[in-house]
Amino acid sequence: MALRALVGVKRVIDYAVKIRVKPDKTGVVTDGVKHSMNPFCEIAVEEAVRLKEKKIVSEIIVVSCGPQQCQETIRTALAMGADRGIHVDVSGKDYESLGPFQVSKILAALAKKENVNLVLLGKQAIDDDCNQTGQMTAAVLDWPQGTFASEVKVEGEKLKVVREIDGGLETISIKLPAVVTADLRLNEPRYATLPNIMKAKKKKIETVKPEDLGITLTSRVQILSVEEPPQRQAGLKVETTEDLVTKLKEVGRI
Amino acid sequence: MEMAHPLRGEVVKLYKNLLYLGREYPKGADYFREKLKKAFMKNRDVKDPEKIKELIERGEFVIKELEALYFLKKYRAMKQRYYEDDKDR
C-alpha cells in the first residue's frame, strides 16, 4: 500500500536570531527579522522524503498556514523533495491568534480532502513551543498518534514508532492512517540547495482560505503579556580559595 | 575576442551555489562573499581543464562541508535548548 503523506511546516523566526520582545509586551518583534522553517518541521519533511525514496510514500503534500511569506517555507520543503504545496492563507488578526487548535482543524480538513493516510509534523515549533498541533490533529481526525518519533517504520497497515520518552525509548505499533510528530533524532534533514530551490519553482503551490475548508478561526486564547527571560547576573572573580569559600557562604551555597 | 571557456558555466554555477550558502554563514554573508570572491579570483588565470575540474571538485567539497556545518550548528542549538539534561552532548 503506497502512502500519501501530508506534512505541516511552520514559518518561524530563524533559530539563530536573537529574539526581541515588543516594548508593549504584546509579542515579539517579527518585522525585518529573518524567518525560516521550524527545525522540527524540517525533520518531518526529511522523513517523508526518505519514505518516498523508499517507495513507501507515493506523494508528499506540504502545507503551511500563515501570510504570503509562508510560500517561501513551502518552497524550501519542495526543494527538499516534497511534491506539491498548499498555502492556507491566514493574515492580520487571524494570524496573530493562530494557534495549535486552529491549525489542527485546518490540517485535519486537508488530510480528509487530500485523502492522505499519514500526517507528519514537527513535535513542536521553536517560537511558541506549544507541542500540541500533532496531538490535536490526531484527536480531530480520531486517528492514532506516534509523537516524539525517533524512528518510524511502515509495517504493512501499521506503523512502528520509536518514541523519545523521559529517560528512554518506547516502541509502539499504531494503525494507519496515523499522525506522527518528529523528534530531533529522527533523521538529519538535507539542505535545500539553490539548484533544488530553482527546480522547486516549477512545483505547484495552491492557495486556499480557511473558509474554503469550512473552518472558522476564532480563538479563545488571549495573550496577556510576553516578557523577556530574566537577565543573567554577572559573574565574579576571586583571588584565593578562602575568598571563594567566603563568597559562597555569603550567597548561601555552602 | 577570446572564446568563453567550456567550463565557464560550471564555474559560475559553483560560485552561485556557494554564494547562496554563504547567506547563512555564521560570520555573515558579506564576510563570506569577500572570501569567496578572493578564492575564485586567485585562480582566474587557470586554463588547464583538468586543473579547473579539480578546483570545481574542491568547491563542491566546500559545499558539503558548509551544509554539514549548518546542520551541526542547528542540531547543537536545538539540543542545548530542548534537551538540557542529556549527558551525551
CSV table of C-alpha atoms in Angstrom, one decimal:
chain,number,residue,atom,x,y,z
A,1,MET,CA,0.0,0.0,0.0
A,2,ALA,CA,1.5,3.3,-1.1
A,3,LEU,CA,1.0,6.0,1.5
A,4,ARG,CA,0.0,9.6,0.8
A,5,ALA,CA,1.7,12.0,3.2
A,6,LEU,CA,0.6,15.4,4.4
A,7,VAL,CA,3.5,17.3,6.0
A,8,GLY,CA,2.9,20.5,8.0
A,9,VAL,CA,5.6,23.2,8.0
A,10,LYS,CA,5.7,26.3,10.1
A,11,ARG,CA,7.4,29.6,9.2
A,12,VAL,CA,9.1,30.8,12.4
A,13,ILE,CA,11.8,33.3,13.4
A,14,ASP,CA,15.1,31.7,12.5
A,15,TYR,CA,16.7,29.8,15.3
A,16,ALA,CA,19.9,31.8,15.2
A,17,VAL,CA,18.1,35.2,15.6
A,18,LYS,CA,18.2,37.0,19.0
A,19,ILE,CA,14.5,37.4,19.9
A,20,ARG,CA,13.4,40.9,21.0
A,21,VAL,CA,10.2,41.5,22.9
A,22,LYS,CA,8.0,44.4,21.8
A,23,PRO,CA,8.0,47.3,24.3
A,24,ASP,CA,4.2,47.0,24.8
A,25,LYS,CA,4.7,43.3,25.8
A,26,THR,CA,2.1,42.1,23.2
A,27,GLY,CA,4.5,39.8,21.4
A,28,VAL,CA,8.0,39.6,19.8
A,29,VAL,CA,9.4,41.8,17.0
A,30,THR,CA,9.0,40.0,13.7
A,31,ASP,CA,9.3,42.9,11.2
A,32,GLY,CA,12.6,42.7,9.2
A,33,VAL,CA,13.6,39.6,11.1
A,34,LYS,CA,15.0,36.5,9.3
A,35,HIS,CA,12.5,33.7,9.2
A,36,SER,CA,12.9,30.1,8.2
A,37,MET,CA,11.3,26.7,8.5
A,38,ASN,CA,10.9,25.4,12.1
A,39,PRO,CA,13.7,22.9,12.6
A,40,PHE,CA,11.4,20.1,13.8
A,41,CYS,CA,9.3,20.6,10.6
A,42,GLU,CA,12.5,20.1,8.5
A,43,ILE,CA,12.9,16.7,10.2
A,44,ALA,CA,9.3,15.8,9.4
A,45,VAL,CA,9.8,16.8,5.7
A,46,GLU,CA,13.0,14.8,5.6
A,47,GLU,CA,11.3,11.7,6.9
A,48,ALA,CA,8.5,12.0,4.3
A,49,VAL,CA,11.1,12.4,1.6
A,50,ARG,CA,13.1,9.3,2.8
A,51,LEU,CA,9.8,7.3,2.8
A,52,LYS,CA,9.2,8.4,-0.7
A,53,GLU,CA,12.7,7.5,-1.8
A,54,LYS,CA,12.0,4.0,-0.4
A,55,LYS,CA,8.8,4.0,-2.5
A,56,ILE,CA,6.7,3.7,0.7
A,57,VAL,CA,5.1,7.1,0.2
A,58,SER,CA,3.7,8.0,-3.3
A,59,GLU,CA,3.0,11.7,-2.8
A,60,ILE,CA,4.1,14.3,-0.3
A,61,ILE,CA,1.8,17.3,0.1
A,62,VAL,CA,3.3,20.1,2.2
A,63,VAL,CA,1.1,22.6,4.0
A,64,SER,CA,1.8,25.9,5.8
A,65,CYS,CA,-0.7,28.3,7.5
A,66,GLY,CA,0.0,32.0,7.6
A,67,PRO,CA,0.8,35.0,5.5
A,68,GLN,CA,2.1,35.2,1.9
A,69,GLN,CA,5.7,34.6,3.1
A,70,CYS,CA,4.8,31.1,4.1
A,71,GLN,CA,5.2,30.2,0.5
A,72,GLU,CA,9.0,30.5,0.9
A,73,THR,CA,8.8,27.9,3.6
A,74,ILE,CA,6.7,25.7,1.4
A,75,ARG,CA,9.2,26.2,-1.4
A,76,THR,CA,12.0,25.0,0.9
A,77,ALA,CA,10.1,21.8,1.6
A,78,LEU,CA,9.5,21.4,-2.1
A,79,ALA,CA,13.2,21.8,-2.7
A,80,MET,CA,13.9,19.1,-0.2
A,81,GLY,CA,11.7,16.7,-2.2
A,82,ALA,CA,8.0,17.3,-1.4
A,83,ASP,CA,5.7,17.1,-4.5
A,84,ARG,CA,3.3,20.0,-4.1
A,85,GLY,CA,2.3,22.7,-1.6
A,86,ILE,CA,-0.8,24.1,-0.1
A,87,HIS,CA,-0.7,27.5,1.4
A,88,VAL,CA,-3.5,28.2,3.8
A,89,ASP,CA,-3.7,32.0,3.7
A,90,VAL,CA,-4.1,33.5,7.2
A,91,SER,CA,-3.1,37.0,7.9
A,92,GLY,CA,-3.7,40.0,10.1
A,93,LYS,CA,-5.6,39.5,13.4
A,94,ASP,CA,-6.4,35.9,12.5
A,95,TYR,CA,-2.6,35.1,12.1
A,96,GLU,CA,-1.8,36.8,15.4
A,97,SER,CA,-4.2,34.5,17.2
A,98,LEU,CA,-3.5,31.4,15.1
A,99,GLY,CA,-2.6,28.5,17.4
A,100,PRO,CA,-2.5,24.7,17.5
A,101,PHE,CA,-6.3,24.4,17.9
A,102,GLN,CA,-7.0,26.3,14.6
A,103,VAL,CA,-4.1,24.7,12.8
A,104,SER,CA,-5.1,21.2,13.8
A,105,LYS,CA,-8.6,21.8,12.4
A,106,ILE,CA,-7.1,23.0,9.1
A,107,LEU,CA,-4.7,20.0,8.9
A,108,ALA,CA,-7.4,17.6,9.7
A,109,ALA,CA,-9.7,19.1,7.0
A,110,LEU,CA,-6.8,18.9,4.5
A,111,ALA,CA,-5.9,15.4,5.4
A,112,LYS,CA,-9.5,14.3,4.6
A,113,LYS,CA,-9.7,16.4,1.5
A,114,GLU,CA,-6.4,15.2,0.1
A,115,ASN,CA,-7.2,11.6,1.1
A,116,VAL,CA,-3.9,11.1,2.9
A,117,ASN,CA,-3.1,8.3,5.4
A,118,LEU,CA,0.0,9.8,7.1
A,119,VAL,CA,0.3,13.2,8.6
A,120,LEU,CA,3.8,14.1,9.5
A,121,LEU,CA,4.6,17.1,11.7
A,122,GLY,CA,7.4,18.5,13.8
A,123,LYS,CA,6.9,17.7,17.5
A,124,GLN,CA,6.8,21.4,18.3
A,125,ALA,CA,7.6,24.9,16.9
A,126,ILE,CA,10.6,26.8,18.3
A,127,ASP,CA,8.5,30.0,18.5
A,128,ASP,CA,5.5,29.2,20.7
A,129,ASP,CA,6.9,25.8,21.9
A,130,CYS,CA,3.3,24.6,22.1
A,131,ASN,CA,3.8,20.9,21.3
A,132,GLN,CA,0.1,20.4,20.7
A,133,THR,CA,-0.6,20.5,17.0
A,134,GLY,CA,0.1,16.9,16.2
A,135,GLN,CA,-1.8,15.6,19.2
A,136,MET,CA,-4.8,17.8,18.4
A,137,THR,CA,-4.8,16.9,14.8
A,138,ALA,CA,-4.9,13.2,15.7
A,139,ALA,CA,-7.8,14.0,18.0
A,140,VAL,CA,-9.8,15.9,15.4
A,141,LEU,CA,-9.3,13.1,12.9
A,142,ASP,CA,-9.7,10.4,15.5
A,143,TRP,CA,-6.5,8.7,14.2
A,144,PRO,CA,-3.8,7.1,16.3
A,145,GLN,CA,-0.7,9.2,17.1
A,146,GLY,CA,3.0,8.5,17.3
A,147,THR,CA,4.5,11.5,19.0
A,148,PHE,CA,8.2,12.4,19.6
A,149,ALA,CA,9.3,9.9,17.0
A,150,SER,CA,12.9,9.0,16.7
A,151,GLU,CA,12.3,6.1,14.3
A,152,VAL,CA,9.4,5.3,12.0
A,153,LYS,CA,8.9,2.0,10.2
A,154,VAL,CA,6.0,1.1,8.0
A,155,GLU,CA,4.9,-2.5,8.5
A,156,GLY,CA,2.0,-3.3,6.2
A,157,GLU,CA,-1.1,-1.5,7.5
A,158,LYS,CA,0.8,-0.5,10.7
A,159,LEU,CA,3.5,1.9,11.8
A,160,LYS,CA,6.2,1.1,14.2
A,161,VAL,CA,7.2,4.2,16.0
A,162,VAL,CA,10.1,4.5,18.5
A,163,ARG,CA,9.2,7.4,20.8
A,164,GLU,CA,11.6,9.5,22.9
A,165,ILE,CA,10.2,9.5,26.4
A,166,ASP,CA,11.7,10.6,29.7
A,167,GLY,CA,14.9,8.5,30.4
A,168,GLY,CA,14.5,6.2,27.4
A,169,LEU,CA,12.6,5.0,24.4
A,170,GLU,CA,9.2,3.5,23.9
A,171,THR,CA,8.3,1.4,20.8
A,172,ILE,CA,4.7,1.4,19.8
A,173,SER,CA,2.7,-0.1,16.9
A,174,ILE,CA,-0.2,2.0,15.6
A,175,LYS,CA,-2.7,1.5,12.8
A,176,LEU,CA,-2.7,3.6,9.7
A,177,PRO,CA,-3.9,6.2,9.0
A,178,ALA,CA,-2.0,8.0,11.7
A,179,VAL,CA,-0.3,11.2,12.8
A,180,VAL,CA,3.4,11.2,13.6
A,181,THR,CA,5.4,14.0,15.1
A,182,ALA,CA,9.2,14.2,14.7
A,183,ASP,CA,11.7,14.5,17.4
A,184,LEU,CA,15.2,15.8,17.0
A,185,ARG,CA,16.9,12.4,16.4
A,186,LEU,CA,14.6,11.1,13.8
A,187,ASN,CA,16.9,12.0,10.9
A,188,GLU,CA,19.4,14.6,9.6
A,189,PRO,CA,17.5,16.9,7.3
A,190,ARG,CA,19.1,17.6,3.9
A,191,TYR,CA,19.9,21.2,2.9
A,192,ALA,CA,17.6,22.9,0.4
A,193,THR,CA,20.3,23.8,-2.2
A,194,LEU,CA,20.0,26.7,-4.7
A,195,PRO,CA,19.6,24.3,-7.7
A,196,ASN,CA,16.8,22.5,-5.9
A,197,ILE,CA,15.1,25.7,-4.8
A,198,MET,CA,15.1,26.7,-8.5
A,199,LYS,CA,13.7,23.4,-9.6
A,200,ALA,CA,11.1,23.6,-6.9
A,201,LYS,CA,9.7,26.8,-8.5
A,202,LYS,CA,8.1,24.5,-11.1
A,203,LYS,CA,6.2,22.7,-8.5
A,204,LYS,CA,2.6,23.8,-7.7
A,205,ILE,CA,1.6,25.7,-4.6
A,206,GLU,CA,-2.2,26.1,-4.2
A,207,THR,CA,-3.5,28.8,-2.0
A,208,VAL,CA,-6.7,28.2,0.0
A,209,LYS,CA,-8.6,30.2,2.6
A,210,PRO,CA,-9.6,28.5,5.9
A,211,GLU,CA,-13.3,29.3,4.9
A,212,ASP,CA,-12.8,27.2,1.8
A,213,LEU,CA,-12.2,24.3,4.2
A,214,GLY,CA,-15.2,25.2,6.3
A,215,ILE,CA,-13.1,26.4,9.2
A,216,THR,CA,-13.6,29.5,11.3
A,217,LEU,CA,-10.5,30.7,13.1
A,218,THR,CA,-12.0,32.1,16.3
A,219,SER,CA,-9.5,31.8,19.2
A,220,ARG,CA,-10.3,31.5,22.9
A,221,VAL,CA,-6.8,32.4,23.9
A,222,GLN,CA,-5.9,35.9,24.9
A,223,ILE,CA,-2.2,36.8,25.3
A,224,LEU,CA,-1.9,38.9,28.5
A,225,SER,CA,1.8,39.6,28.4
A,226,VAL,CA,5.0,38.5,26.7
A,227,GLU,CA,8.2,39.1,28.7
A,228,GLU,CA,12.0,38.6,28.3
A,229,PRO,CA,13.6,35.9,30.5
A,230,PRO,CA,15.5,37.4,33.5
A,231,GLN,CA,18.9,38.7,32.7
A,232,ARG,CA,21.8,36.5,33.8
A,233,GLN,CA,23.7,38.1,36.7
A,234,ALA,CA,27.3,39.0,36.0
A,235,GLY,CA,29.9,36.6,37.4
A,236,LEU,CA,32.6,37.4,39.9
A,237,LYS,CA,36.4,36.7,40.1
A,238,VAL,CA,38.0,35.7,43.4
A,239,GLU,CA,41.7,35.6,44.1
A,240,THR,CA,42.1,32.9,46.7
A,241,THR,CA,40.3,29.7,47.8
A,242,GLU,CA,39.5,31.5,51.1
A,243,ASP,CA,37.7,34.3,49.2
A,244,LEU,CA,35.8,31.7,47.2
A,245,VAL,CA,34.6,30.0,50.4
A,246,THR,CA,33.6,33.3,52.0
A,247,LYS,CA,31.7,34.3,48.9
A,248,LEU,CA,30.0,31.0,48.6
A,249,LYS,CA,28.9,31.3,52.2
A,250,GLU,CA,27.7,34.8,51.6
A,251,VAL,CA,25.3,33.7,48.8
A,252,GLY,CA,24.3,30.7,50.9
A,253,ARG,CA,25.6,28.0,48.5
A,254,ILE,CA,27.6,26.2,51.2
B,1,MET,CA,37.7,38.2,-28.8
B,2,GLU,CA,38.6,35.1,-26.8
B,3,MET,CA,36.1,32.3,-26.8
B,4,ALA,CA,34.4,31.6,-23.4
B,5,HIS,CA,36.0,28.6,-21.7
B,6,PRO,CA,33.8,25.5,-21.9
B,7,LEU,CA,33.9,25.1,-18.2
B,8,ARG,CA,32.9,28.7,-17.5
B,9,GLY,CA,29.2,27.7,-17.0
B,10,GLU,CA,30.2,25.1,-14.3
B,11,VAL,CA,32.4,27.6,-12.5
B,12,VAL,CA,29.7,30.3,-12.5
B,13,LYS,CA,27.2,27.7,-11.2
B,14,LEU,CA,29.6,26.7,-8.4
B,15,TYR,CA,30.1,30.3,-7.5
B,16,LYS,CA,26.3,31.0,-7.3
B,17,ASN,CA,25.7,27.9,-5.2
B,18,LEU,CA,28.4,28.9,-2.8
B,19,LEU,CA,27.2,32.5,-2.6
B,20,TYR,CA,23.7,31.2,-1.8
B,21,LEU,CA,25.1,29.0,1.0
B,22,GLY,CA,27.1,32.0,2.3
B,23,ARG,CA,23.9,33.8,3.3
B,24,GLU,CA,23.8,31.7,6.4
B,25,TYR,CA,27.5,31.8,7.2
B,26,PRO,CA,28.0,32.4,11.0
B,27,LYS,CA,30.4,35.3,10.3
B,28,GLY,CA,27.9,37.0,8.0
B,29,ALA,CA,27.2,36.9,4.2
B,30,ASP,CA,29.5,39.9,3.5
B,31,TYR,CA,32.4,38.2,5.1
B,32,PHE,CA,31.7,35.1,3.2
B,33,ARG,CA,31.3,36.8,-0.2
B,34,GLU,CA,34.6,38.6,0.2
B,35,LYS,CA,36.4,35.3,1.0
B,36,LEU,CA,34.6,33.5,-1.8
B,37,LYS,CA,35.5,36.1,-4.4
B,38,LYS,CA,39.1,36.2,-3.3
B,39,ALA,CA,39.3,32.4,-3.6
B,40,PHE,CA,37.9,32.4,-7.2
B,41,MET,CA,39.9,35.4,-8.3
B,42,LYS,CA,43.1,33.7,-7.1
B,43,ASN,CA,42.5,31.0,-9.7
B,44,ARG,CA,41.3,33.3,-12.5
B,45,ASP,CA,44.3,32.5,-14.8
B,46,VAL,CA,44.0,28.7,-14.6
B,47,LYS,CA,43.3,27.5,-18.1
B,48,ASP,CA,44.1,23.8,-17.9
B,49,PRO,CA,40.7,21.9,-17.9
B,50,GLU,CA,42.0,19.2,-15.6
B,51,LYS,CA,43.1,21.7,-13.1
B,52,ILE,CA,39.8,23.6,-13.3
B,53,LYS,CA,37.9,20.3,-12.8
B,54,GLU,CA,40.0,19.7,-9.7
B,55,LEU,CA,39.2,23.2,-8.4
B,56,ILE,CA,35.4,22.7,-9.0
B,57,GLU,CA,35.6,19.4,-7.1
B,58,ARG,CA,37.2,21.3,-4.2
B,59,GLY,CA,34.4,23.8,-4.4
B,60,GLU,CA,31.9,21.0,-4.2
B,61,PHE,CA,33.6,19.6,-1.2
B,62,VAL,CA,33.4,23.0,0.5
B,63,ILE,CA,29.6,23.0,-0.2
B,64,LYS,CA,29.3,19.6,1.6
B,65,GLU,CA,31.3,21.0,4.5
B,66,LEU,CA,29.2,24.1,4.8
B,67,GLU,CA,26.0,22.0,4.7
B,68,ALA,CA,27.4,19.8,7.5
B,69,LEU,CA,28.4,22.8,9.5
B,70,TYR,CA,25.0,24.4,9.3
B,71,PHE,CA,23.3,21.1,10.2
B,72,LEU,CA,25.5,20.6,13.3
B,73,LYS,CA,25.1,24.2,14.4
B,74,LYS,CA,21.4,24.0,14.3
B,75,TYR,CA,21.3,20.5,15.9
B,76,ARG,CA,23.5,21.6,18.8
B,77,ALA,CA,21.4,24.7,19.3
B,78,MET,CA,18.2,22.6,19.5
B,79,LYS,CA,19.9,20.1,21.8
B,80,GLN,CA,21.0,22.8,24.2
B,81,ARG,CA,17.6,24.4,24.2
B,82,TYR,CA,15.4,21.4,24.4
B,83,TYR,CA,17.5,18.5,25.8
B,84,GLU,CA,19.5,20.2,28.5
B,85,ASP,CA,19.8,17.2,30.8
B,86,ASP,CA,21.4,15.0,28.2
B,87,LYS,CA,24.8,13.7,29.2
B,88,ASP,CA,26.0,12.7,25.7
B,89,ARG,CA,26.2,16.3,24.4
